[in-house]
Tab-separated table of C-alpha atoms in Angstrom:
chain	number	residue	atom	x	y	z
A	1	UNK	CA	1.347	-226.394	146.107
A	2	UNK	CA	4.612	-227.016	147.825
A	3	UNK	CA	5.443	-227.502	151.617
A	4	UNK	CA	6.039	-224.120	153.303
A	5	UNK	CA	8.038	-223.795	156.272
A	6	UNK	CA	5.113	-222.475	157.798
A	7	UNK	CA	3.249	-225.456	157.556
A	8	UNK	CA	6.034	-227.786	158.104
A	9	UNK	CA	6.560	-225.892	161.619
A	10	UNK	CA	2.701	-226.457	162.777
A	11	UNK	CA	3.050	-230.146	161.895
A	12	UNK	CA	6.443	-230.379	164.067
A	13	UNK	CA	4.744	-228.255	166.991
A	14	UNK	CA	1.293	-230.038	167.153
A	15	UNK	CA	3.091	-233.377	167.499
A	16	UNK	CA	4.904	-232.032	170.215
A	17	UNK	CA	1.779	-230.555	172.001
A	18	UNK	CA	-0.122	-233.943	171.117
A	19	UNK	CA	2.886	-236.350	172.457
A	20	UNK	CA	3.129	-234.003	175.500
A	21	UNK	CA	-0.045	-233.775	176.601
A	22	UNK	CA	-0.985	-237.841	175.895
A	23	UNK	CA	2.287	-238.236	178.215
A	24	UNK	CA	0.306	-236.211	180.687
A	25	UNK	CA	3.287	-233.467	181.163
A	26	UNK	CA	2.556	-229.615	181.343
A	27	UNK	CA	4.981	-227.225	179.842
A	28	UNK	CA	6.652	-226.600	182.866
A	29	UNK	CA	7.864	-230.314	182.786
A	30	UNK	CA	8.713	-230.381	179.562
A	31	UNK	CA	10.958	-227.109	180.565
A	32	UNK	CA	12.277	-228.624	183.599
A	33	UNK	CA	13.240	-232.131	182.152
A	34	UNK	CA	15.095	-230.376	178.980
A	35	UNK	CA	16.496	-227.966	181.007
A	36	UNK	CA	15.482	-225.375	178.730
A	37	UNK	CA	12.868	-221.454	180.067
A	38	UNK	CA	9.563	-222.349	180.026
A	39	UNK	CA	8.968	-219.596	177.525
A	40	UNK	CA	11.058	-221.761	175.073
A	41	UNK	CA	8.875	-224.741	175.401
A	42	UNK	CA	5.377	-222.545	175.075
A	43	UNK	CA	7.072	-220.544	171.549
A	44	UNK	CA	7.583	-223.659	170.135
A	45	UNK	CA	4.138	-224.479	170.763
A	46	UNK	CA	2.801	-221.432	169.903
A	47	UNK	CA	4.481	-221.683	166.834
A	48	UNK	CA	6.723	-218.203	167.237
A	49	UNK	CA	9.717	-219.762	167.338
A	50	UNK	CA	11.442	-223.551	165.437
A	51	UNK	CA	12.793	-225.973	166.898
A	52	UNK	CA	16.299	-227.251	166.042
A	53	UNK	CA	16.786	-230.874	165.138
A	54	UNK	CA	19.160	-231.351	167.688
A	55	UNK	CA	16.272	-230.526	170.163
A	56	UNK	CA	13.538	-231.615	168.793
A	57	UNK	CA	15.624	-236.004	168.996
A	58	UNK	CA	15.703	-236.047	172.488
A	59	UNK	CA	12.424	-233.912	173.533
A	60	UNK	CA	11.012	-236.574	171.349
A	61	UNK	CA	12.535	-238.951	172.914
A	62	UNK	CA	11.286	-237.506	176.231
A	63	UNK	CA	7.601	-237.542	175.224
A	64	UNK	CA	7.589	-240.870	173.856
A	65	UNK	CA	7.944	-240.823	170.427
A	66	UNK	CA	10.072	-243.601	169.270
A	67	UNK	CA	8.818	-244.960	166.003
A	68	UNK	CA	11.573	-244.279	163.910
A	69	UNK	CA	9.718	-243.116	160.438
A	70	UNK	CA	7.495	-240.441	162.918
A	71	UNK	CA	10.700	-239.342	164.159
A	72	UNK	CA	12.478	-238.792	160.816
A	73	UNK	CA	9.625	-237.549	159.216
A	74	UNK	CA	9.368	-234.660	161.991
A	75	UNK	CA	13.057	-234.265	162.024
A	76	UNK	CA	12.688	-233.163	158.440
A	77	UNK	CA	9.839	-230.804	159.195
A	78	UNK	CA	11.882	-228.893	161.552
A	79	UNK	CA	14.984	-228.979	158.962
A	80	UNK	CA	12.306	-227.816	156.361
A	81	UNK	CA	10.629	-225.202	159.229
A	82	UNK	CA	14.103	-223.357	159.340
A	83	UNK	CA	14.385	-222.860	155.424
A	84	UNK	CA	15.065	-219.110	154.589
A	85	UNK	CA	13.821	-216.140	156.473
A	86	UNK	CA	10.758	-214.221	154.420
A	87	UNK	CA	10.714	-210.839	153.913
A	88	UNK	CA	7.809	-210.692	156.677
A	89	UNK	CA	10.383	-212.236	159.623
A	90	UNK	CA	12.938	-209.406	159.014
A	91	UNK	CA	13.189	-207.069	162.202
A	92	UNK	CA	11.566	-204.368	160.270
A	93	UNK	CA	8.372	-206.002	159.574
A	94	UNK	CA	8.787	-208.555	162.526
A	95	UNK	CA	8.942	-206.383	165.312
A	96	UNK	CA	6.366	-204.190	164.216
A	97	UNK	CA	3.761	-206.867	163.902
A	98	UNK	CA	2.079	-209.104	165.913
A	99	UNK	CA	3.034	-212.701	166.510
A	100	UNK	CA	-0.121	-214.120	164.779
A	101	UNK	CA	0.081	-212.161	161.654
A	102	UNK	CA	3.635	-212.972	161.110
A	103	UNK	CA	2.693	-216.514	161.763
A	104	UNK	CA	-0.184	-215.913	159.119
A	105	UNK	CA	1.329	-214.400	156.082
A	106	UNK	CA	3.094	-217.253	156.354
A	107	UNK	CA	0.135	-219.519	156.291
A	108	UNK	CA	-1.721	-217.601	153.681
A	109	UNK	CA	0.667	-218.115	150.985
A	110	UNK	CA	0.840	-221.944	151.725
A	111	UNK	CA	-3.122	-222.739	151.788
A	112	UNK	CA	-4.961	-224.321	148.567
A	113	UNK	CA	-8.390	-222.917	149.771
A	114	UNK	CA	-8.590	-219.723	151.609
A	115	UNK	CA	-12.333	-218.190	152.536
A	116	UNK	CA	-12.223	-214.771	153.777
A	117	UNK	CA	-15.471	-213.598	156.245
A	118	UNK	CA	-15.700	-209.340	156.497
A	119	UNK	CA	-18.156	-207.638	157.931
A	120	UNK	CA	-16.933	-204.199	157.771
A	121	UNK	CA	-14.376	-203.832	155.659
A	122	UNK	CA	-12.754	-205.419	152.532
A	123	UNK	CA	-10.133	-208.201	154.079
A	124	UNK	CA	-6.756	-207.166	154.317
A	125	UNK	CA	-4.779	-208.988	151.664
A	126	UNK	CA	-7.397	-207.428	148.739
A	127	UNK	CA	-6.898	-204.392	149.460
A	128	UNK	CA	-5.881	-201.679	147.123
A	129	UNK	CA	-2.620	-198.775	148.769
A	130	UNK	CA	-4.951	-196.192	149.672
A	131	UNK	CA	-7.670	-198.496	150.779
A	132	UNK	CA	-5.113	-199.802	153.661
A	133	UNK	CA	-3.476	-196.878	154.305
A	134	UNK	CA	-7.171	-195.120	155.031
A	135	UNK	CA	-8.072	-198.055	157.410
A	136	UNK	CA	-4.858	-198.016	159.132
A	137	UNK	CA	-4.338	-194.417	160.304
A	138	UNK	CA	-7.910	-195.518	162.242
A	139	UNK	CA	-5.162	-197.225	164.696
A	140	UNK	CA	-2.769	-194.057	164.456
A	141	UNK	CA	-4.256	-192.968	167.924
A	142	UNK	CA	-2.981	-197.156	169.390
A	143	UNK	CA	0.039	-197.995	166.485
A	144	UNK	CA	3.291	-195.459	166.652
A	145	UNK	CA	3.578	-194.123	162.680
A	146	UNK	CA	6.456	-196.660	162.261
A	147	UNK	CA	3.807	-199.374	163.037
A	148	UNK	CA	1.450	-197.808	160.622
A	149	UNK	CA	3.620	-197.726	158.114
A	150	UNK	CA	5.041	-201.020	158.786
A	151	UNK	CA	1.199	-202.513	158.256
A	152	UNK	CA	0.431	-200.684	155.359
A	153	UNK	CA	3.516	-201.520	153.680
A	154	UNK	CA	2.687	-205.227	154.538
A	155	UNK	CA	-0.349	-204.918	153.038
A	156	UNK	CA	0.899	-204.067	149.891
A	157	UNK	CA	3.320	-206.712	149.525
A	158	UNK	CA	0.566	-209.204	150.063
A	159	UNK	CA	-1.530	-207.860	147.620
A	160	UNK	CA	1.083	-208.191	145.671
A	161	UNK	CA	2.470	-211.535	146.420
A	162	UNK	CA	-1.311	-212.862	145.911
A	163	UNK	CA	-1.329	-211.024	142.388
A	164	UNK	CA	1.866	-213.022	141.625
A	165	UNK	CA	1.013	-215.076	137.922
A	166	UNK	CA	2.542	-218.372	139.886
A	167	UNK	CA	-0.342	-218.308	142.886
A	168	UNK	CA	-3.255	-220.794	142.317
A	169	UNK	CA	-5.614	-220.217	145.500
A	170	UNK	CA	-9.137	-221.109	145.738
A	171	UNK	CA	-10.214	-217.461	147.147
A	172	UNK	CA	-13.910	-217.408	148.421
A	173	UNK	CA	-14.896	-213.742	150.180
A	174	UNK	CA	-18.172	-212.935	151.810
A	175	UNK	CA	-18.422	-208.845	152.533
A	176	UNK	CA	-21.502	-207.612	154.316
A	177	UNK	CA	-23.400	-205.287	151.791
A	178	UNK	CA	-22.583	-202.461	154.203
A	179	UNK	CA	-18.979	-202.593	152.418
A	180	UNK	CA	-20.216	-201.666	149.568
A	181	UNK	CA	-21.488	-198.194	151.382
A	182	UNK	CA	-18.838	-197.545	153.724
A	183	UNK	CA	-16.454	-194.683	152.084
A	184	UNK	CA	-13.222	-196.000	153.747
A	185	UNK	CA	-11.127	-193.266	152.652
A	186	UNK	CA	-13.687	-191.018	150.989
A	187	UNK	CA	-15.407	-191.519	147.463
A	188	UNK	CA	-12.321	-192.098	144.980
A	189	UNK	CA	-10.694	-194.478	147.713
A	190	UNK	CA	-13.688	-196.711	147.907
A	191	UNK	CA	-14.130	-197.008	143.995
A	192	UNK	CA	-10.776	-197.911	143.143
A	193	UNK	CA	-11.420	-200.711	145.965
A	194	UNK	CA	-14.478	-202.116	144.234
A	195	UNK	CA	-13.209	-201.878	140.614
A	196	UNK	CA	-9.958	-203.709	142.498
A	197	UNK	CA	-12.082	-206.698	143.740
A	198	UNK	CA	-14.063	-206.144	140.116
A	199	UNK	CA	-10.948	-207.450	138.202
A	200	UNK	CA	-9.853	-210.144	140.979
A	201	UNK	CA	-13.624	-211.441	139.612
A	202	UNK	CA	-13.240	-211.144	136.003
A	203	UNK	CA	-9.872	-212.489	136.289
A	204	UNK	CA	-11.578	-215.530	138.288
A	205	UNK	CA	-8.866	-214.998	140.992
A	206	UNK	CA	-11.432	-214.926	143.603
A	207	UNK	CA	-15.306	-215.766	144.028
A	208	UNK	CA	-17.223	-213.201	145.946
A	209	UNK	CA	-20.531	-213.051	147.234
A	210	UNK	CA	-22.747	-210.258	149.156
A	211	UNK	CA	-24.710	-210.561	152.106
A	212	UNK	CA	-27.637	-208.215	151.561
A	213	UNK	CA	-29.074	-206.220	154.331
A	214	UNK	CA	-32.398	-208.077	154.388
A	215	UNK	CA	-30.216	-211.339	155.870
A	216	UNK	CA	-28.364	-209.246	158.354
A	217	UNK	CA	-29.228	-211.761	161.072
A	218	UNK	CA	-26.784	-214.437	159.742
A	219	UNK	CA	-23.542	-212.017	159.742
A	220	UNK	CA	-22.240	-212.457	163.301
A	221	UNK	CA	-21.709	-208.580	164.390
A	222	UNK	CA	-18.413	-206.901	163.909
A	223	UNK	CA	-16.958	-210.474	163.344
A	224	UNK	CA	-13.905	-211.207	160.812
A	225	UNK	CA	-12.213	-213.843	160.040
A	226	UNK	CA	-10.460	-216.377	157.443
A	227	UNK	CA	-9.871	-220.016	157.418
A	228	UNK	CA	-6.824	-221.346	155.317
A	229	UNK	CA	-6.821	-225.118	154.073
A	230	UNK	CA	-3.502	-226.778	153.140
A	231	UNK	CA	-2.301	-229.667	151.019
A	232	UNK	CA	-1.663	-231.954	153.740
A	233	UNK	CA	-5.389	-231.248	155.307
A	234	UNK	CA	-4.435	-228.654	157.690
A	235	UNK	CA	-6.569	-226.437	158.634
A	236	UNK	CA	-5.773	-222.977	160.969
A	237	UNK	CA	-8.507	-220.187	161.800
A	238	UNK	CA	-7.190	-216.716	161.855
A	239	UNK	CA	-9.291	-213.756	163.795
A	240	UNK	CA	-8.514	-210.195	164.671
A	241	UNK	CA	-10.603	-207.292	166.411
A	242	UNK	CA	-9.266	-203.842	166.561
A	243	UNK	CA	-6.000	-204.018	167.233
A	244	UNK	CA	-6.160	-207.729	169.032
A	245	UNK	CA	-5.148	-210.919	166.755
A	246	UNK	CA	-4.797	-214.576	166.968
A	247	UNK	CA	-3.966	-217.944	165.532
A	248	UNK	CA	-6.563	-220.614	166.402
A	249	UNK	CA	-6.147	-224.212	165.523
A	250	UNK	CA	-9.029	-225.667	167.946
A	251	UNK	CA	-11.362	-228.342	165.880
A	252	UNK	CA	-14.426	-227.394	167.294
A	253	UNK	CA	-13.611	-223.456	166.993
A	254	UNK	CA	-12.820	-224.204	163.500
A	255	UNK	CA	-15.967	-225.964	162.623
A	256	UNK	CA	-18.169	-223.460	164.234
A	257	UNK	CA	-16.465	-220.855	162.046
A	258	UNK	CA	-16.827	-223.398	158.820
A	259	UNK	CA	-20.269	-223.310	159.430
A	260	UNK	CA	-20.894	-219.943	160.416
A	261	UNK	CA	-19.136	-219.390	156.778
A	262	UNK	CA	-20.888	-222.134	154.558
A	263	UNK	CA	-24.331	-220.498	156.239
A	264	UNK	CA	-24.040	-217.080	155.149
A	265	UNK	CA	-22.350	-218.176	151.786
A	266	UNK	CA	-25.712	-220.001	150.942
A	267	UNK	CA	-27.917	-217.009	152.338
A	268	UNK	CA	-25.768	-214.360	150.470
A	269	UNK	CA	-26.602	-213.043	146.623
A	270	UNK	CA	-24.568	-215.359	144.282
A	271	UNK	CA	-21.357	-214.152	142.245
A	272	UNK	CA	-22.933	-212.426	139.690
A	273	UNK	CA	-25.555	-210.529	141.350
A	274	UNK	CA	-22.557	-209.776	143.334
A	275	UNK	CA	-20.426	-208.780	140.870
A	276	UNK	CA	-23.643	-206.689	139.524
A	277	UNK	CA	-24.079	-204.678	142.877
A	278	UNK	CA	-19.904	-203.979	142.866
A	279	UNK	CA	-20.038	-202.616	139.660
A	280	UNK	CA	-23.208	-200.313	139.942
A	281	UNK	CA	-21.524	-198.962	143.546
A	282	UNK	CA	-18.975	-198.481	141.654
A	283	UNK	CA	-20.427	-196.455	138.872
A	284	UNK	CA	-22.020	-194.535	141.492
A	285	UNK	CA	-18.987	-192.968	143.088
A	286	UNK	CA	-17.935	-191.447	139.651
């Protein structure tokens, strides 16, 4: 899968981060000798904003980075980082949203492997119109209705963006089997959710597995969460509760999550008893 300006941008910020902080300089000198707000120096670190190229030469310079191939090499990053604005980074979506799901929609559709860990509810970017639109007038009491709209409509266009004929992930979802019972939406909502995630199976689009109730001490409560792999062996966490979201990119955050994943993968019913257990929920709310 190609480059996304997404990924290009965390390669061009983590250098930066890495260079400044084995030059043993906090933000605030960075700011200071650039002459630039501090608040520029930590969005370009956070990854919310890009850096230009004319910037990024001499803040390179700054922090110590000389070797000319490094230098070109991020210089085209941040050239590649500035490519076209999504439809996600348009004011209507953008300033409805938070920075970390902005940042990862634009993550998701750059990762080869993507694993998706739910303990209460299908994840977001499976989900069917009314499935989404049920779960998000939950927040209608914390989001204005523009906001809920915003997200649902979001929702949508990621479903259908990861329905797109062109995208080759390697999906892997693990759903508590409380999922299965919780009518999100009421009866008709929840099947046409299951016989959704039904045809992302038989369609081998994603591979799904069940943690049974009996093995409810290896689901971390309430937690949810999805790691997304790229090409170039990056590797970025994201995790949201209620209404609170964030971007993590820590190694040993990351590998406690990996494991926490590959653990209940192994202890959860394989894809086609799975499968089985969809379809007969299924069945049931007819």
């Amino acid at each position: 899968m190609a480059d996304s300006p997404y990924v290009a941008r965390r390669r061009v910020r983590l250098a930066i981060r890495r260079a400044r902080e084995t030059k043993g300089a906090t933000q605030s000198e960075v700011a200071e000798a650039m002459e630039w707000s501090l608040s520029k120096v930590m969005r370009i670190e956070s990854g919310e904003v890009t850096i230009s190229q004319n910037d990024l030469r001499p803040l390179l310079a700054y922090l110590g980075v000389k070797e000319r191939a490094k230098v070109e090499s991020l210089v085209a990053s941040a050239k590649l980082s500035k490519q076209r604005v999504q439809w996600w980074e348009t004011p209507q979506y953008r300033e409805l949203l938070t920075p970390s799901i902005v940042q990862l929609m634009g993550f998701e559709v750059a990762a080869q492997v993507t694993r998706y860990f739910c303990s209460m509810v299908v994840p977001g970017r499976l989900q069917t119109p009314a499935y989404a639109r049920a779960i998000m007038e939950t927040f209608a009491g914390e989001l204005t209705e523009e906001a809920v709209e915003a997200r649902v409509r979001m929702r949508e266009l990621r479903r259908e963006q990861f329905l797109s004929p062109t995208e080759h992930q390697d999906i892997f979802v693990v759903l508590d089997e409380s999922v299965l019972h919780r009518q999100v939406g009421g009866a008709d909502v929840l099947r046409e959710q299951l016989e959704h995630l039904l045809d992302l199976i038989g369609a081998q689009r994603i591979a799904l597995r069940i943690v049974p109730f009996k093995v409810q001490s290896l689901i971390p409560m309430f937690a949810t969460y999805e790691i997304h792999n790229f090409a170039d062996g990056g590797e970025i966490l994201y995790r949201e509760s209620d209404t609170l979201d964030e971007i993590v990119e820590d190694p040993e955050k990351l590998r406690r999550h990996r494991e926490i994943f590959e653990r209940v993968w192994i202890g959860a019913y394989d894809e086609t008893s799975s499968a089985g257990l969809l379809k007969d929920h299924a069945d049931a709310l007819r």
